[in-house]
PDB file of C-alpha atoms and ligand atoms in Angstrom:
ATOM      1  CA  MET A   1      -0.060   0.164  -0.155  1.00  0.00           C
ATOM      2  CA  ASP A   2       1.567   3.234  -0.966  1.00  0.00           C
ATOM      3  CA  ARG A   3      -0.696   5.976   0.317  1.00  0.00           C
ATOM      4  CA  ILE A   4      -1.506   5.898   3.971  1.00  0.00           C
ATOM      5  CA  PRO A   5      -3.747   8.381   5.372  1.00  0.00           C
ATOM      6  CA  LYS A   6      -2.392  10.351   8.169  1.00  0.00           C
ATOM      7  CA  HIS A   7      -5.448  10.452  10.229  1.00  0.00           C
ATOM      8  CA  ILE A   8      -8.234   8.133  10.207  1.00  0.00           C
ATOM      9  CA  ALA A   9     -11.626   8.724  11.960  1.00  0.00           C
ATOM     10  CA  ILE A  10     -14.167   6.125  12.611  1.00  0.00           C
ATOM     11  CA  VAL A  11     -17.781   5.664  13.486  1.00  0.00           C
ATOM     12  CA  MET A  12     -17.935   2.518  15.262  1.00  0.00           C
ATOM     13  CA  ASP A  13     -21.363   1.534  14.452  1.00  0.00           C
ATOM     14  CA  GLY A  14     -23.425  -1.581  14.688  1.00  0.00           C
ATOM     15  CA  ASN A  15     -22.546  -3.040  17.794  1.00  0.00           C
ATOM     16  CA  GLY A  16     -26.111  -3.569  18.890  1.00  0.00           C
ATOM     17  CA  ARG A  17     -27.416  -5.243  15.662  1.00  0.00           C
ATOM     18  CA  TRP A  18     -24.420  -7.514  15.710  1.00  0.00           C
ATOM     19  CA  ALA A  19     -25.302  -8.925  19.128  1.00  0.00           C
ATOM     20  CA  LYS A  20     -29.341  -9.005  17.846  1.00  0.00           C
ATOM     21  CA  ARG A  21     -28.284 -11.064  15.079  1.00  0.00           C
ATOM     22  CA  GLN A  22     -27.062 -13.550  17.460  1.00  0.00           C
ATOM     23  CA  ASN A  23     -29.825 -13.374  19.882  1.00  0.00           C
ATOM     24  CA  ARG A  24     -27.537 -11.592  22.509  1.00  0.00           C
ATOM     25  CA  PRO A  25     -28.194  -8.602  24.147  1.00  0.00           C
ATOM     26  CA  ARG A  26     -26.769  -5.282  22.930  1.00  0.00           C
ATOM     27  CA  PHE A  27     -24.446  -4.919  25.705  1.00  0.00           C
ATOM     28  CA  TRP A  28     -22.576  -7.977  24.471  1.00  0.00           C
ATOM     29  CA  GLY A  29     -22.012  -6.001  21.432  1.00  0.00           C
ATOM     30  CA  HIS A  30     -20.656  -3.076  22.991  1.00  0.00           C
ATOM     31  CA  LYS A  31     -18.317  -5.464  25.001  1.00  0.00           C
ATOM     32  CA  ARG A  32     -16.978  -7.011  21.865  1.00  0.00           C
ATOM     33  CA  GLY A  33     -16.522  -3.677  20.326  1.00  0.00           C
ATOM     34  CA  VAL A  34     -14.165  -2.554  22.736  1.00  0.00           C
ATOM     35  CA  GLU A  35     -11.712  -5.317  21.527  1.00  0.00           C
ATOM     36  CA  ARG A  36     -11.935  -4.135  17.891  1.00  0.00           C
ATOM     37  CA  VAL A  37     -10.576  -0.753  19.159  1.00  0.00           C
ATOM     38  CA  ARG A  38      -7.401  -2.635  20.276  1.00  0.00           C
ATOM     39  CA  SER A  39      -6.734  -4.380  16.930  1.00  0.00           C
ATOM     40  CA  THR A  40      -7.820  -1.078  15.217  1.00  0.00           C
ATOM     41  CA  VAL A  41      -5.242   0.697  17.280  1.00  0.00           C
ATOM     42  CA  GLU A  42      -2.522  -1.965  16.533  1.00  0.00           C
ATOM     43  CA  GLY A  43      -3.200  -1.918  12.847  1.00  0.00           C
ATOM     44  CA  CYS A  44      -2.856   1.797  12.508  1.00  0.00           C
ATOM     45  CA  ILE A  45       0.428   1.780  14.373  1.00  0.00           C
ATOM     46  CA  ASP A  46       1.458  -1.091  12.079  1.00  0.00           C
ATOM     47  CA  LEU A  47       0.483   1.053   8.907  1.00  0.00           C
ATOM     48  CA  GLY A  48       2.219   4.202  10.001  1.00  0.00           C
ATOM     49  CA  VAL A  49      -1.067   6.030  10.505  1.00  0.00           C
ATOM     50  CA  GLU A  50      -0.323   9.357  12.734  1.00  0.00           C
ATOM     51  CA  ALA A  51      -3.698   9.870  14.406  1.00  0.00           C
ATOM     52  CA  LEU A  52      -6.887   8.011  14.744  1.00  0.00           C
ATOM     53  CA  THR A  53     -10.172   9.249  16.031  1.00  0.00           C
ATOM     54  CA  LEU A  54     -12.780   7.147  17.394  1.00  0.00           C
ATOM     55  CA  PHE A  55     -16.475   8.123  17.994  1.00  0.00           C
ATOM     56  CA  ALA A  56     -17.425   6.330  21.253  1.00  0.00           C
ATOM     57  CA  PHE A  57     -20.393   8.173  22.270  1.00  0.00           C
ATOM     58  CA  SER A  58     -22.356  11.129  20.649  1.00  0.00           C
ATOM     59  CA  THR A  59     -24.178  14.137  22.218  1.00  0.00           C
ATOM     60  CA  GLU A  60     -27.320  12.320  20.981  1.00  0.00           C
ATOM     61  CA  ASN A  61     -26.401   8.816  22.627  1.00  0.00           C
ATOM     62  CA  TRP A  62     -28.173  10.247  25.924  1.00  0.00           C
ATOM     63  CA  LYS A  63     -31.466   9.376  24.282  1.00  0.00           C
ATOM     64  CA  ARG A  64     -30.722   5.804  24.635  1.00  0.00           C
ATOM     65  CA  PRO A  65     -32.466   3.666  27.245  1.00  0.00           C
ATOM     66  CA  GLU A  66     -30.769   4.489  30.603  1.00  0.00           C
ATOM     67  CA  GLU A  67     -29.565   1.040  31.169  1.00  0.00           C
ATOM     68  CA  GLU A  68     -27.562   1.105  28.114  1.00  0.00           C
ATOM     69  CA  VAL A  69     -26.161   4.587  28.715  1.00  0.00           C
ATOM     70  CA  SER A  70     -25.050   3.281  31.958  1.00  0.00           C
ATOM     71  CA  TYR A  71     -23.619   0.307  30.787  1.00  0.00           C
ATOM     72  CA  LEU A  72     -21.623   2.172  28.329  1.00  0.00           C
ATOM     73  CA  MET A  73     -20.169   4.602  31.134  1.00  0.00           C
ATOM     74  CA  GLY A  74     -19.174   1.688  32.912  1.00  0.00           C
ATOM     75  CA  LEU A  75     -17.561  -0.132  29.870  1.00  0.00           C
ATOM     76  CA  PHE A  76     -15.707   2.918  29.101  1.00  0.00           C
ATOM     77  CA  ILE A  77     -14.222   3.447  32.705  1.00  0.00           C
ATOM     78  CA  SER A  78     -13.262  -0.061  32.980  1.00  0.00           C
ATOM     79  CA  SER A  79     -11.843  -0.085  29.509  1.00  0.00           C
ATOM     80  CA  LEU A  80      -9.933   2.694  30.154  1.00  0.00           C
ATOM     81  CA  LYS A  81      -8.394   1.575  33.484  1.00  0.00           C
ATOM     82  CA  ARG A  82      -7.592  -1.612  31.835  1.00  0.00           C
ATOM     83  CA  GLU A  83      -5.980  -0.513  28.773  1.00  0.00           C
ATOM     84  CA  VAL A  84      -4.024   2.674  29.693  1.00  0.00           C
ATOM     85  CA  LYS A  85      -1.060   0.840  30.831  1.00  0.00           C
ATOM     86  CA  ARG A  86      -0.790  -0.946  27.478  1.00  0.00           C
ATOM     87  CA  LEU A  87      -1.386   2.010  25.451  1.00  0.00           C
ATOM     88  CA  HIS A  88       1.652   3.883  27.401  1.00  0.00           C
ATOM     89  CA  ARG A  89       3.827   0.899  26.566  1.00  0.00           C
ATOM     90  CA  ASN A  90       2.910   0.963  23.091  1.00  0.00           C
ATOM     91  CA  GLY A  91       3.684   4.848  22.789  1.00  0.00           C
ATOM     92  CA  ILE A  92       0.229   5.959  22.404  1.00  0.00           C
ATOM     93  CA  ARG A  93      -0.900   9.284  23.211  1.00  0.00           C
ATOM     94  CA  LEU A  94      -4.399   9.345  24.558  1.00  0.00           C
ATOM     95  CA  LYS A  95      -6.909  12.500  24.216  1.00  0.00           C
ATOM     96  CA  ILE A  96     -10.496  12.728  24.779  1.00  0.00           C
ATOM     97  CA  ILE A  97     -12.729  15.088  22.776  1.00  0.00           C
ATOM     98  CA  GLY A  98     -16.094  16.011  23.802  1.00  0.00           C
ATOM     99  CA  GLU A  99     -17.836  17.515  26.802  1.00  0.00           C
ATOM    100  CA  VAL A 100     -16.486  15.355  29.421  1.00  0.00           C
ATOM    101  CA  SER A 101     -18.116  17.244  32.387  1.00  0.00           C
ATOM    102  CA  ARG A 102     -21.193  15.510  31.850  1.00  0.00           C
ATOM    103  CA  PHE A 103     -19.594  12.045  32.759  1.00  0.00           C
ATOM    104  CA  PRO A 104     -19.603  10.518  36.115  1.00  0.00           C
ATOM    105  CA  GLU A 105     -16.965  12.054  38.541  1.00  0.00           C
ATOM    106  CA  GLN A 106     -15.024   8.655  38.316  1.00  0.00           C
ATOM    107  CA  LEU A 107     -14.722   8.729  34.394  1.00  0.00           C
ATOM    108  CA  GLN A 108     -13.770  12.268  34.556  1.00  0.00           C
ATOM    109  CA  GLU A 109     -10.856  11.349  37.050  1.00  0.00           C
ATOM    110  CA  ALA A 110      -9.723   8.250  34.849  1.00  0.00           C
ATOM    111  CA  ILE A 111      -9.563  10.467  31.699  1.00  0.00           C
ATOM    112  CA  VAL A 112      -7.283  12.985  33.298  1.00  0.00           C
ATOM    113  CA  GLU A 113      -5.058  10.124  34.629  1.00  0.00           C
ATOM    114  CA  ALA A 114      -4.762   8.624  31.281  1.00  0.00           C
ATOM    115  CA  GLU A 115      -4.101  11.776  29.401  1.00  0.00           C
ATOM    116  CA  VAL A 116      -1.487  12.912  31.844  1.00  0.00           C
ATOM    117  CA  LEU A 117       0.335   9.692  31.608  1.00  0.00           C
ATOM    118  CA  THR A 118       0.333   9.285  27.995  1.00  0.00           C
ATOM    119  CA  GLN A 119       0.846  12.911  27.155  1.00  0.00           C
ATOM    120  CA  ASN A 120       4.607  12.686  25.929  1.00  0.00           C
ATOM    121  CA  ASN A 121       3.899   9.801  23.726  1.00  0.00           C
ATOM    122  CA  SER A 122       4.149  10.130  19.795  1.00  0.00           C
ATOM    123  CA  LYS A 123       3.886   6.993  18.002  1.00  0.00           C
ATOM    124  CA  LEU A 124       0.159   7.314  17.641  1.00  0.00           C
ATOM    125  CA  LEU A 125      -2.306  10.061  18.686  1.00  0.00           C
ATOM    126  CA  LEU A 126      -5.464   8.297  19.831  1.00  0.00           C
ATOM    127  CA  ASN A 127      -8.489  10.671  20.003  1.00  0.00           C
ATOM    128  CA  VAL A 128     -11.717   9.060  21.855  1.00  0.00           C
ATOM    129  CA  ALA A 129     -14.714  11.218  20.910  1.00  0.00           C
ATOM    130  CA  ALA A 130     -16.999  10.887  23.876  1.00  0.00           C
ATOM    131  CA  ASN A 131     -20.094  13.000  24.604  1.00  0.00           C
ATOM    132  CA  TYR A 132     -18.849  14.763  21.263  1.00  0.00           C
ATOM    133  CA  GLY A 133     -20.870  16.424  18.516  1.00  0.00           C
ATOM    134  CA  GLY A 134     -19.833  18.383  15.659  1.00  0.00           C
ATOM    135  CA  ARG A 135     -22.136  21.152  16.137  1.00  0.00           C
ATOM    136  CA  TRP A 136     -20.976  21.290  19.689  1.00  0.00           C
ATOM    137  CA  ASP A 137     -17.487  21.492  18.652  1.00  0.00           C
ATOM    138  CA  ILE A 138     -18.157  24.510  16.431  1.00  0.00           C
ATOM    139  CA  ALA A 139     -20.460  26.036  18.966  1.00  0.00           C
ATOM    140  CA  VAL A 140     -17.405  25.806  21.362  1.00  0.00           C
ATOM    141  CA  ALA A 141     -14.879  27.468  19.151  1.00  0.00           C
ATOM    142  CA  THR A 142     -17.329  30.151  18.303  1.00  0.00           C
ATOM    143  CA  LYS A 143     -18.169  30.897  21.813  1.00  0.00           C
ATOM    144  CA  GLN A 144     -14.278  31.320  22.308  1.00  0.00           C
ATOM    145  CA  LEU A 145     -13.855  33.576  19.392  1.00  0.00           C
ATOM    146  CA  CYS A 146     -16.666  35.859  20.593  1.00  0.00           C
ATOM    147  CA  GLN A 147     -14.966  35.966  23.883  1.00  0.00           C
ATOM    148  CA  ASP A 148     -11.779  37.199  22.352  1.00  0.00           C
ATOM    149  CA  VAL A 149     -13.807  39.843  20.511  1.00  0.00           C
ATOM    150  CA  ALA A 150     -15.657  40.783  23.661  1.00  0.00           C
ATOM    151  CA  ASP A 151     -11.935  41.137  25.173  1.00  0.00           C
ATOM    152  CA  GLY A 152     -10.725  43.346  22.448  1.00  0.00           C
ATOM    153  CA  LYS A 153      -8.417  40.629  21.344  1.00  0.00           C
ATOM    154  CA  LEU A 154     -10.099  40.141  18.123  1.00  0.00           C
ATOM    155  CA  ARG A 155     -12.164  42.384  15.611  1.00  0.00           C
ATOM    156  CA  PRO A 156     -15.149  41.019  14.303  1.00  0.00           C
ATOM    157  CA  ASP A 157     -13.967  41.206  10.915  1.00  0.00           C
ATOM    158  CA  GLU A 158     -10.815  39.131  11.689  1.00  0.00           C
ATOM    159  CA  VAL A 159     -12.960  36.063  12.269  1.00  0.00           C
ATOM    160  CA  THR A 160     -12.073  33.572   9.329  1.00  0.00           C
ATOM    161  CA  PRO A 161     -12.165  29.883   9.140  1.00  0.00           C
ATOM    162  CA  GLU A 162      -8.345  29.764  10.038  1.00  0.00           C
ATOM    163  CA  LYS A 163      -9.130  31.670  13.303  1.00  0.00           C
ATOM    164  CA  LEU A 164     -11.935  29.073  13.945  1.00  0.00           C
ATOM    165  CA  GLN A 165      -9.516  26.170  13.261  1.00  0.00           C
ATOM    166  CA  GLN A 166      -7.427  27.155  15.808  1.00  0.00           C
ATOM    167  CA  LYS A 167     -10.203  26.912  18.546  1.00  0.00           C
ATOM    168  CA  ILE A 168     -11.780  23.711  17.409  1.00  0.00           C
ATOM    169  CA  SER A 169     -10.950  20.085  18.691  1.00  0.00           C
ATOM    170  CA  LEU A 170      -8.143  18.224  16.958  1.00  0.00           C
ATOM    171  CA  ASN A 171      -6.361  21.429  15.673  1.00  0.00           C
ATOM    172  CA  ASP A 172      -3.024  19.676  17.208  1.00  0.00           C
ATOM    173  CA  CYS A 173      -3.048  16.973  14.257  1.00  0.00           C
ATOM    174  CA  PRO A 174      -3.324  16.812  10.712  1.00  0.00           C
ATOM    175  CA  GLU A 175      -7.289  17.049   9.493  1.00  0.00           C
ATOM    176  CA  PRO A 176      -8.773  13.573   8.913  1.00  0.00           C
ATOM    177  CA  ASP A 177      -8.090  12.120   5.512  1.00  0.00           C
ATOM    178  CA  LEU A 178     -10.245   9.017   5.760  1.00  0.00           C
ATOM    179  CA  PHE A 179     -13.391   8.413   7.496  1.00  0.00           C
ATOM    180  CA  ILE A 180     -14.655   5.092   8.021  1.00  0.00           C
ATOM    181  CA  ARG A 181     -18.268   4.009   9.044  1.00  0.00           C
ATOM    182  CA  THR A 182     -19.085   0.519   9.955  1.00  0.00           C
ATOM    183  CA  GLY A 183     -22.585  -0.781  10.355  1.00  0.00           C
ATOM    184  CA  GLY A 184     -23.916   0.001   6.828  1.00  0.00           C
ATOM    185  CA  GLU A 185     -25.369   3.541   7.397  1.00  0.00           C
ATOM    186  CA  GLN A 186     -24.148   5.975   5.310  1.00  0.00           C
ATOM    187  CA  ARG A 187     -24.544   9.197   7.628  1.00  0.00           C
ATOM    188  CA  ILE A 188     -22.251  11.347   9.452  1.00  0.00           C
ATOM    189  CA  SER A 189     -24.353  11.229  12.738  1.00  0.00           C
ATOM    190  CA  ASN A 190     -22.947  14.742  13.898  1.00  0.00           C
ATOM    191  CA  PHE A 191     -19.220  13.648  14.082  1.00  0.00           C
ATOM    192  CA  LEU A 192     -16.397  15.866  12.922  1.00  0.00           C
ATOM    193  CA  LEU A 193     -18.356  18.305  10.665  1.00  0.00           C
ATOM    194  CA  TRP A 194     -15.687  21.093  10.452  1.00  0.00           C
ATOM    195  CA  GLN A 195     -12.753  18.879  10.431  1.00  0.00           C
ATOM    196  CA  MET A 196     -14.045  16.443   7.648  1.00  0.00           C
ATOM    197  CA  ALA A 197     -14.727  19.138   5.082  1.00  0.00           C
ATOM    198  CA  TYR A 198     -12.467  17.432   2.400  1.00  0.00           C
ATOM    199  CA  CYS A 199     -12.064  13.929   4.371  1.00  0.00           C
ATOM    200  CA  GLU A 200     -12.333  10.706   1.897  1.00  0.00           C
ATOM    201  CA  LEU A 201     -15.699   8.851   2.984  1.00  0.00           C
ATOM    202  CA  TYR A 202     -15.581   5.111   3.181  1.00  0.00           C
ATOM    203  CA  PHE A 203     -18.672   3.036   4.175  1.00  0.00           C
ATOM    204  CA  THR A 204     -18.648  -0.663   5.124  1.00  0.00           C
ATOM    205  CA  ASP A 205     -21.732  -2.973   5.854  1.00  0.00           C
ATOM    206  CA  LEU A 206     -19.681  -4.874   8.559  1.00  0.00           C
ATOM    207  CA  TYR A 207     -20.704  -4.614  12.134  1.00  0.00           C
ATOM    208  CA  TRP A 208     -17.900  -2.784  14.181  1.00  0.00           C
ATOM    209  CA  PRO A 209     -17.295  -6.099  16.011  1.00  0.00           C
ATOM    210  CA  GLU A 210     -16.707  -7.657  12.822  1.00  0.00           C
ATOM    211  CA  PHE A 211     -14.110  -4.963  11.774  1.00  0.00           C
ATOM    212  CA  ASP A 212     -10.868  -7.007  11.435  1.00  0.00           C
ATOM    213  CA  ARG A 213      -7.389  -5.944   9.952  1.00  0.00           C
ATOM    214  CA  ALA A 214      -8.386  -7.114   6.443  1.00  0.00           C
ATOM    215  CA  ALA A 215     -11.212  -4.661   6.852  1.00  0.00           C
ATOM    216  CA  LEU A 216      -8.925  -1.832   7.746  1.00  0.00           C
ATOM    217  CA  ASP A 217      -6.543  -2.635   5.030  1.00  0.00           C
ATOM    218  CA  MET A 218      -9.449  -2.494   2.535  1.00  0.00           C
ATOM    219  CA  ALA A 219     -10.612   0.890   3.671  1.00  0.00           C
ATOM    220  CA  VAL A 220      -7.033   2.281   3.270  1.00  0.00           C
ATOM    221  CA  GLN A 221      -6.537   0.595  -0.131  1.00  0.00           C
ATOM    222  CA  SER A 222      -9.587   2.538  -1.059  1.00  0.00           C
ATOM    223  CA  PHE A 223      -8.143   5.653   0.059  1.00  0.00           C
ATOM    224  CA  GLY A 224      -5.098   5.083  -1.685  1.00  0.00           C
ATOM    225  CA  ASP A 225      -6.905   4.474  -5.069  1.00  0.00           C
ATOM    226  CA  ARG A 226      -8.429   7.987  -5.087  1.00  0.00           C
ATOM    227  CA  GLN A 227      -7.377  11.189  -6.537  1.00  0.00           C
ATOM    228  CA  ARG A 228      -7.717  14.081  -3.838  1.00  0.00           C
ATOM    229  CA  ARG A 229      -8.241  17.130  -5.802  1.00  0.00           C
ATOM    230  CA  PHE A 230      -9.035  19.785  -3.341  1.00  0.00           C
ATOM    231  CA  GLY A 231     -10.911  21.885  -5.884  1.00  0.00           C
ATOM    232  CA  ARG A 232      -8.161  21.378  -8.659  1.00  0.00           C
ATOM    233  CA  THR A 233      -8.715  19.776 -11.822  1.00  0.00           C
ATOM    234  CA  GLY A 234      -7.298  15.922 -12.242  1.00  0.00           C
ATOM    235  CA  ASP A 235      -4.970  17.350 -15.244  1.00  0.00           C
ATOM    236  CA  GLN A 236      -3.322  19.857 -12.694  1.00  0.00           C
ATOM    237  CA  LEU A 237      -2.381  17.334 -10.412  1.00  0.00           C
ATOM    238  CA  THR A 238      -0.851  14.829 -12.866  1.00  0.00           C
ATOM    239  CA  LYS A 239       1.329  17.689 -14.239  1.00  0.00           C
ATOM    240  CA  GLU A 240       2.435  18.654 -10.932  1.00  0.00           C
ATOM    241  CA  GLY A 241       3.129  14.788 -10.080  1.00  0.00           C
ATOM    242  CA  ASN A 242       1.587  15.575  -6.793  1.00  0.00           C
ATOM    243  CA  GLU A 243      -1.441  13.327  -6.994  1.00  0.00           C
ATOM    244  CA  GLY A 244      -2.952  12.940  -3.650  1.00  0.00           C
ATOM    245  CA  ALA A 245      -0.755  15.445  -1.753  1.00  0.00           C
TER     246      ALA A 245
HETATM  247  C1  IPE B 301     -22.531   1.783  18.085  1.00  0.00           C
HETATM  248  O1  IPE B 301     -23.160   0.904  17.973  1.00  0.00           O
HETATM  249  C2  IPE B 301     -21.672   2.189  19.455  1.00  0.00           C
HETATM  250  C3  IPE B 301     -22.451   3.388  19.956  1.00  0.00           C
HETATM  251  C4  IPE B 301     -23.297   4.057  19.572  1.00  0.00           C
HETATM  252  C5  IPE B 301     -22.048   3.585  21.677  1.00  0.00           C
HETATM  253  P1  IPE B 301     -24.683   0.777  18.101  1.00  0.00           P
HETATM  254  O2  IPE B 301     -24.814   0.569  19.451  1.00  0.00           O
HETATM  255  O3  IPE B 301     -25.202   2.140  17.545  1.00  0.00           O
HETATM  256  O4  IPE B 301     -25.164  -0.288  17.239  1.00  0.00           O
HETATM  257  P2  IPE B 301     -26.440  -0.403  16.376  1.00  0.00           P
HETATM  258  O5  IPE B 301     -26.370   0.998  15.282  1.00  0.00           O
HETATM  259  O6  IPE B 301     -27.969  -0.123  17.194  1.00  0.00           O
HETATM  260  O7  IPE B 301     -26.494  -1.706  15.727  1.00  0.00           O
HETATM  261  C1  IPE B 302     -23.174   7.232  15.887  1.00  0.00           C
HETATM  262  O1  IPE B 302     -23.616   6.169  15.999  1.00  0.00           O
HETATM  263  C2  IPE B 302     -22.153   7.304  17.333  1.00  0.00           C
HETATM  264  C3  IPE B 302     -21.465   6.408  17.867  1.00  0.00           C
HETATM  265  C4  IPE B 302     -20.822   5.349  17.082  1.00  0.00           C
HETATM  266  C5  IPE B 302     -20.720   6.690  18.923  1.00  0.00           C
HETATM  267  P1  IPE B 302     -25.336   5.995  16.054  1.00  0.00           P
HETATM  268  O2  IPE B 302     -25.790   4.741  16.344  1.00  0.00           O
HETATM  269  O3  IPE B 302     -25.714   6.630  17.374  1.00  0.00           O
HETATM  270  O4  IPE B 302     -25.742   6.757  14.936  1.00  0.00           O
HETATM  271  P2  IPE B 302     -27.312   6.901  14.419  1.00  0.00           P
HETATM  272  O5  IPE B 302     -28.309   7.164  15.587  1.00  0.00           O
HETATM  273  O6  IPE B 302     -27.638   5.525  13.861  1.00  0.00           O
HETATM  274  O7  IPE B 302     -27.399   8.251  13.460  1.00  0.00           O
HETATM  275 MG1   MG B 303     -25.875   2.693  15.747  1.00  0.00          MG
END
């Protein structure tokens, strides 16, 4: 594989349907889904991907039955506690994006601990989007720009996409190049709205617990086969010899 995305963003969807198909409860699918996080992280390191962003819990997922929400919170805490040492050993820097203040205290503490422990690692940046919504992200960035204006640090006519970019999540790593959604649905579900402006989209019918290394390779292969034009013409890119720059 010649062209490897620098940053992959994944909507890990289909846990519930995968479990249901086997007459198991939904939570069983979530549990098995965590195992796929581990293998996907390893696959990304192996491929030389710099950043991986995983959608774990959306701002809309609070609408699920209380029992499922609290199971997911518990799973998040236990996975974080269990996996953090392994992540650290493997040189992974962990970052949580989203409004974590709504999470149980115990989870917030585990997040801070994990982020501090792994902050100097550089093999892979693993962003986990939790209580995250693309609209929330843009609103928070906008609020900060408004505050800068109110403080006299910025004039309204100086507000540009670049200024907003400086305030939004994931501004410390390359923009996502490849978006993967498992589970067969072809939608973004309020994931990285701003950051995905020029991302290549890839959808697979595989449920998340089925997403193995071969499936990851297929997605990356598809990415490698595409010509990213960023508004230019194909001829321009071929002439410049920088196809897919
Ligand atoms: C994704 O799987 C995991 C979370 C949203 C936390 P789902 O739970 O959405 O699984 P389906 O889509 O119902 O099959
Ligand atoms: C998106 O999946 C959120 C996560 C994977 C965390 P959903 O299953 O919540 O998305 P919708 O509701 O089908 O759009
Ligand atoms: Mg779903």
